[in-house]
Amino acid sequence: MSFKSFLFPVILSISAFGLLSCSGATTKKGTVGVERQQMLLISEAEMQKGAEQAYGEILAEAKKNKTLNTDPIMVKRIRTVADRLIPQTKIFREDAPSWNWEVNLLKSDQLNAWCMPGGKIAFYTGIITELKLTDAEIAAIMGHEISHALREHGRERASQALVSQVGLTALSLITGMEGAAMDASSMVVQTTFLLPNSRTHETEADRMGVELAARAGYSPYAAVSVWQKMAKISKDAPPEFLSTHPSNETRIEDLKRYAKKVEPLYQNAKKP
């Protein structure tokens, strides 16, 4: 077989991935108007299955280390917020309220919270205590993290990684290098903890998050106060052009604008 005839199927397969990449948006626009074509080469079911496994392993480790749900009052707070937010996810995805949602608290000094595919949520005690979060501010953070799951940003990043891996696989076929495929669980772990969200992903989650909070009856301006608090403790953060995340200043201004846009939803949700 000639080099040219060997390379052609590889190029063709990579091109096929490119043709499949524009599969539309994972969510409806909502009031905030989030709309963008996404590359989704990995199935939603595979990502959710991986999340189930990864989340289970994290909880098992936390239970073993006696760091799982150690503060009943704090656990009740985050689960109460979740109970109000989850029904609102139907605005963006009709299937989301029926996901197998889980909400747990991990004892850690880290200022962190996340939501894996399929609604697997974790809050760290550090972010609640260090920032002295109100329930509305918890809703702002949780709404943001839920929005990453609704928008399937992890699946999108895993798909981008897969495209890169296909390119490496093609190179390995040509050069003799070995390649390795990620299983679903490791893909979820990488996209949750290792691969950073892009500025686009963060902005989408910010905007969708304020809408979820507003519809649940939490002030959307709480997202602004969260990032004002974050700005105070992250003075040494790199400038925006060196970061994958928007700068605190850019983020706060965008949140103010979109909080104002969804304020009528908040006022309507407060009515008896």
Tab-separated table of C-alpha atoms in Angstrom:
chain	number	residue	atom	x	y	z
A	1	MET	CA	0.000	0.000	0.000
A	2	SER	CA	1.369	3.420	-0.930
A	3	PHE	CA	1.745	6.184	1.690
A	4	LYS	CA	-0.864	8.226	-0.154
A	5	SER	CA	-3.477	5.437	-0.204
A	6	PHE	CA	-2.781	4.678	3.475
A	7	LEU	CA	-3.209	8.302	4.525
A	8	PHE	CA	-6.434	8.935	2.593
A	9	PRO	CA	-8.794	6.916	4.910
A	10	VAL	CA	-7.266	8.629	7.923
A	11	ILE	CA	-7.860	12.085	6.432
A	12	LEU	CA	-11.368	11.025	5.426
A	13	SER	CA	-12.210	9.882	8.961
A	14	ILE	CA	-10.918	13.141	10.459
A	15	SER	CA	-12.969	15.092	7.905
A	16	ALA	CA	-16.049	13.079	8.894
A	17	PHE	CA	-15.551	14.161	12.495
A	18	GLY	CA	-15.420	17.748	11.277
A	19	LEU	CA	-18.688	17.354	9.377
A	20	LEU	CA	-20.357	15.935	12.471
A	21	SER	CA	-19.098	18.713	14.683
A	22	CYS	CA	-21.936	21.208	14.096
A	23	SER	CA	-24.828	19.425	15.758
A	24	GLY	CA	-26.749	22.440	16.985
A	25	ALA	CA	-27.284	23.794	20.471
A	26	THR	CA	-27.895	21.635	23.540
A	27	THR	CA	-30.270	24.120	25.171
A	28	LYS	CA	-33.047	26.527	24.320
A	29	LYS	CA	-32.146	30.222	24.381
A	30	GLY	CA	-34.103	31.269	27.454
A	31	THR	CA	-34.569	34.940	28.278
A	32	VAL	CA	-30.797	35.524	28.324
A	33	GLY	CA	-30.527	34.325	24.722
A	34	VAL	CA	-27.662	31.817	24.898
A	35	GLU	CA	-27.353	30.295	21.444
A	36	ARG	CA	-24.311	28.749	19.763
A	37	GLN	CA	-23.463	25.777	17.570
A	38	GLN	CA	-21.581	23.084	19.518
A	39	MET	CA	-19.279	20.218	18.592
A	40	LEU	CA	-20.666	17.079	20.234
A	41	LEU	CA	-19.047	13.884	19.012
A	42	ILE	CA	-19.456	11.907	22.237
A	43	SER	CA	-22.913	10.695	23.221
A	44	GLU	CA	-24.811	12.301	26.075
A	45	ALA	CA	-25.519	8.836	27.513
A	46	GLU	CA	-21.815	8.012	27.607
A	47	MET	CA	-20.995	11.215	29.466
A	48	GLN	CA	-23.792	10.693	31.988
A	49	LYS	CA	-22.711	7.104	32.573
A	50	GLY	CA	-19.170	8.314	33.159
A	51	ALA	CA	-20.443	10.963	35.561
A	52	GLU	CA	-22.365	8.371	37.573
A	53	GLN	CA	-19.184	6.346	38.001
A	54	ALA	CA	-16.863	9.275	38.709
A	55	TYR	CA	-19.290	10.899	41.158
A	56	GLY	CA	-19.795	7.619	42.978
A	57	GLU	CA	-16.050	7.187	43.374
A	58	ILE	CA	-15.638	10.739	44.716
A	59	LEU	CA	-18.428	10.253	47.250
A	60	ALA	CA	-17.029	6.881	48.324
A	61	GLU	CA	-13.605	8.431	48.901
A	62	ALA	CA	-15.131	11.335	50.836
A	63	LYS	CA	-17.156	8.949	52.982
A	64	LYS	CA	-14.030	6.918	53.687
A	65	ASN	CA	-12.202	10.087	54.722
A	66	LYS	CA	-15.191	11.300	56.756
A	67	THR	CA	-15.505	14.469	54.650
A	68	LEU	CA	-18.941	13.741	53.136
A	69	ASN	CA	-21.920	15.784	54.354
A	70	THR	CA	-20.340	16.538	57.723
A	71	ASP	CA	-22.469	19.647	58.360
A	72	PRO	CA	-26.214	18.802	58.305
A	73	ILE	CA	-27.294	22.456	58.361
A	74	MET	CA	-25.084	23.317	55.393
A	75	VAL	CA	-26.256	20.197	53.528
A	76	LYS	CA	-29.868	21.238	54.061
A	77	ARG	CA	-29.102	24.727	52.765
A	78	ILE	CA	-27.581	23.584	49.472
A	79	ARG	CA	-30.249	20.928	48.900
A	80	THR	CA	-33.028	23.450	49.555
A	81	VAL	CA	-31.498	25.762	46.974
A	82	ALA	CA	-31.178	22.876	44.522
A	83	ASP	CA	-34.830	21.915	45.039
A	84	ARG	CA	-35.819	25.411	43.893
A	85	LEU	CA	-33.393	25.609	40.975
A	86	ILE	CA	-33.858	22.182	39.403
A	87	PRO	CA	-37.491	22.666	38.282
A	88	GLN	CA	-36.413	25.847	36.480
A	89	THR	CA	-34.001	23.922	34.243
A	90	LYS	CA	-36.933	23.038	31.975
A	91	ILE	CA	-36.652	26.568	30.528
A	92	PHE	CA	-33.416	25.492	28.870
A	93	ARG	CA	-33.965	21.716	28.586
A	94	GLU	CA	-37.262	19.919	28.952
A	95	ASP	CA	-35.552	16.674	29.963
A	96	ALA	CA	-33.356	18.183	32.697
A	97	PRO	CA	-35.802	18.167	35.637
A	98	SER	CA	-36.030	14.377	35.324
A	99	TRP	CA	-32.268	13.822	35.505
A	100	ASN	CA	-31.028	11.754	38.437
A	101	TRP	CA	-29.930	14.806	40.413
A	102	GLU	CA	-27.657	14.465	43.442
A	103	VAL	CA	-26.420	17.228	45.755
A	104	ASN	CA	-23.671	16.639	48.297
A	105	LEU	CA	-21.278	18.606	50.489
A	106	LEU	CA	-17.532	17.913	50.626
A	107	LYS	CA	-15.497	19.143	53.590
A	108	SER	CA	-12.581	21.037	52.087
A	109	ASP	CA	-10.952	24.461	52.287
A	110	GLN	CA	-11.151	24.762	48.503
A	111	LEU	CA	-13.329	27.530	47.107
A	112	ASN	CA	-15.065	25.253	44.671
A	113	ALA	CA	-18.344	23.787	43.478
A	114	TRP	CA	-19.222	21.808	40.372
A	115	CYS	CA	-21.936	19.927	38.544
A	116	MET	CA	-21.108	16.880	36.449
A	117	PRO	CA	-23.187	15.747	33.446
A	118	GLY	CA	-26.639	14.547	34.427
A	119	GLY	CA	-26.895	16.753	37.531
A	120	LYS	CA	-24.204	15.463	39.915
A	121	ILE	CA	-23.566	18.468	42.168
A	122	ALA	CA	-20.916	19.017	44.836
A	123	PHE	CA	-20.282	22.055	47.015
A	124	TYR	CA	-17.138	22.426	49.094
A	125	THR	CA	-17.508	23.801	52.614
A	126	GLY	CA	-14.685	26.264	51.978
A	127	ILE	CA	-16.532	28.314	49.390
A	128	ILE	CA	-19.552	28.719	51.674
A	129	THR	CA	-17.621	29.625	54.813
A	130	GLU	CA	-14.812	31.711	53.278
A	131	LEU	CA	-17.168	33.834	51.174
A	132	LYS	CA	-19.895	33.828	53.839
A	133	LEU	CA	-22.430	32.955	51.158
A	134	THR	CA	-26.097	33.847	51.503
A	135	ASP	CA	-28.648	31.417	50.098
A	136	ALA	CA	-29.055	33.691	47.065
A	137	GLU	CA	-25.289	33.589	46.492
A	138	ILE	CA	-25.312	29.791	46.808
A	139	ALA	CA	-28.073	29.820	44.176
A	140	ALA	CA	-25.928	32.015	41.927
A	141	ILE	CA	-22.985	29.612	42.108
A	142	MET	CA	-25.151	26.512	41.832
A	143	GLY	CA	-27.092	27.989	38.911
A	144	HIS	CA	-23.800	28.673	37.146
A	145	GLU	CA	-22.549	25.106	37.707
A	146	ILE	CA	-25.892	23.574	36.702
A	147	SER	CA	-25.742	25.632	33.515
A	148	HIS	CA	-22.439	24.005	32.575
A	149	ALA	CA	-24.235	20.644	32.779
A	150	LEU	CA	-27.326	21.846	30.914
A	151	ARG	CA	-25.174	23.298	28.163
A	152	GLU	CA	-23.045	20.107	28.169
A	153	HIS	CA	-19.791	22.014	28.233
A	154	GLY	CA	-17.993	18.931	29.550
A	155	ARG	CA	-19.233	16.882	26.610
A	156	GLU	CA	-18.164	19.637	24.249
A	157	ARG	CA	-14.669	19.795	25.743
A	158	ALA	CA	-14.402	16.001	25.663
A	159	SER	CA	-15.389	16.098	21.990
A	160	GLN	CA	-12.697	18.677	21.311
A	161	ALA	CA	-10.207	16.444	23.114
A	162	LEU	CA	-11.395	13.509	21.012
A	163	VAL	CA	-10.739	15.429	17.815
A	164	SER	CA	-7.230	16.138	19.049
A	165	GLN	CA	-6.859	12.483	19.929
A	166	VAL	CA	-8.042	11.428	16.461
A	167	GLY	CA	-5.321	13.625	15.066
A	168	LEU	CA	-2.786	11.978	17.386
A	169	THR	CA	-4.097	8.539	16.436
A	170	ALA	CA	-3.642	9.373	12.776
A	171	LEU	CA	-0.113	10.536	13.552
A	172	SER	CA	0.567	7.365	15.526
A	173	LEU	CA	-0.526	5.241	12.568
A	174	ILE	CA	1.896	7.114	10.379
A	175	THR	CA	4.812	7.375	12.815
A	176	GLY	CA	4.311	4.259	14.926
A	177	MET	CA	3.566	6.168	18.139
A	178	GLU	CA	1.131	4.602	20.595
A	179	GLY	CA	-2.137	6.319	21.546
A	180	ALA	CA	-4.643	5.738	24.337
A	181	ALA	CA	-8.412	6.369	24.427
A	182	MET	CA	-10.120	7.894	27.450
A	183	ASP	CA	-12.997	5.999	29.011
A	184	ALA	CA	-16.168	7.878	29.912
A	185	SER	CA	-15.338	8.180	33.608
A	186	SER	CA	-11.881	9.654	33.026
A	187	MET	CA	-13.331	12.009	30.404
A	188	VAL	CA	-15.769	13.355	32.994
A	189	VAL	CA	-13.026	13.754	35.596
A	190	GLN	CA	-10.783	15.569	33.129
A	191	THR	CA	-13.514	17.922	31.928
A	192	THR	CA	-14.671	18.629	35.507
A	193	PHE	CA	-11.312	19.140	37.205
A	194	LEU	CA	-8.459	19.360	34.694
A	195	LEU	CA	-9.547	20.974	31.439
A	196	PRO	CA	-10.508	24.607	32.054
A	197	ASN	CA	-13.757	26.003	30.756
A	198	SER	CA	-13.306	28.526	27.978
A	199	ARG	CA	-14.339	32.167	28.352
A	200	THR	CA	-17.330	31.364	26.136
A	201	HIS	CA	-18.416	28.519	28.420
A	202	GLU	CA	-18.028	30.658	31.530
A	203	THR	CA	-20.025	33.521	30.050
A	204	GLU	CA	-22.814	31.193	28.918
A	205	ALA	CA	-23.002	29.605	32.374
A	206	ASP	CA	-23.006	33.030	34.046
A	207	ARG	CA	-25.938	34.252	31.969
A	208	MET	CA	-27.983	31.060	32.224
A	209	GLY	CA	-27.220	30.871	35.938
A	210	VAL	CA	-28.710	34.279	36.719
A	211	GLU	CA	-31.865	33.282	34.851
A	212	LEU	CA	-32.210	30.028	36.782
A	213	ALA	CA	-31.734	31.877	40.081
A	214	ALA	CA	-34.232	34.597	39.138
A	215	ARG	CA	-36.885	32.098	38.093
A	216	ALA	CA	-36.340	30.260	41.403
A	217	GLY	CA	-37.009	33.452	43.358
A	218	TYR	CA	-33.394	34.354	44.205
A	219	SER	CA	-32.065	37.806	43.409
A	220	PRO	CA	-30.008	37.568	40.216
A	221	TYR	CA	-27.802	40.349	41.562
A	222	ALA	CA	-26.404	37.848	44.067
A	223	ALA	CA	-24.146	36.641	41.253
A	224	VAL	CA	-22.635	40.127	41.158
A	225	SER	CA	-21.923	40.098	44.885
A	226	VAL	CA	-20.326	36.638	44.611
A	227	TRP	CA	-17.817	37.880	42.064
A	228	GLN	CA	-17.197	41.069	43.976
A	229	LYS	CA	-16.223	38.868	46.914
A	230	MET	CA	-14.095	36.683	44.626
A	231	ALA	CA	-12.359	39.776	43.255
A	232	LYS	CA	-11.315	40.816	46.761
A	233	ILE	CA	-9.614	37.499	47.468
A	234	SER	CA	-8.075	37.059	43.996
A	235	LYS	CA	-6.124	40.289	43.593
A	236	ASP	CA	-3.146	38.343	42.236
A	237	ALA	CA	-5.199	36.698	39.462
A	238	PRO	CA	-3.680	37.088	35.967
A	239	PRO	CA	-5.062	39.715	33.581
A	240	GLU	CA	-7.876	38.627	31.286
A	241	PHE	CA	-5.725	38.148	28.183
A	242	LEU	CA	-3.633	35.564	30.069
A	243	SER	CA	-6.622	33.648	31.403
A	244	THR	CA	-9.227	31.303	29.965
A	245	HIS	CA	-11.773	32.974	32.252
A	246	PRO	CA	-13.166	36.482	31.884
A	247	SER	CA	-11.552	39.009	34.212
A	248	ASN	CA	-13.442	39.770	37.404
A	249	GLU	CA	-14.262	43.249	36.093
A	250	THR	CA	-15.606	41.974	32.773
A	251	ARG	CA	-17.567	39.264	34.497
A	252	ILE	CA	-19.159	41.593	37.035
A	253	GLU	CA	-20.251	44.074	34.356
A	254	ASP	CA	-21.760	41.300	32.236
A	255	LEU	CA	-23.567	39.851	35.256
A	256	LYS	CA	-24.994	43.251	36.139
A	257	ARG	CA	-26.363	43.615	32.619
A	258	TYR	CA	-27.960	40.177	32.546
A	259	ALA	CA	-29.216	40.365	36.131
A	260	LYS	CA	-31.125	43.476	35.098
A	261	LYS	CA	-32.481	41.622	32.068
A	262	VAL	CA	-33.932	38.800	34.187
A	263	GLU	CA	-35.024	40.953	37.136
A	264	PRO	CA	-38.699	40.842	35.981
A	265	LEU	CA	-38.526	37.031	36.253
A	266	TYR	CA	-37.316	37.402	39.841
A	267	GLN	CA	-40.060	39.880	40.714
A	268	ASN	CA	-42.661	37.565	39.203
A	269	ALA	CA	-41.295	34.543	41.088
A	270	LYS	CA	-41.617	36.426	44.405
A	271	LYS	CA	-45.341	37.038	43.903
A	272	PRO	CA	-47.577	34.846	46.129
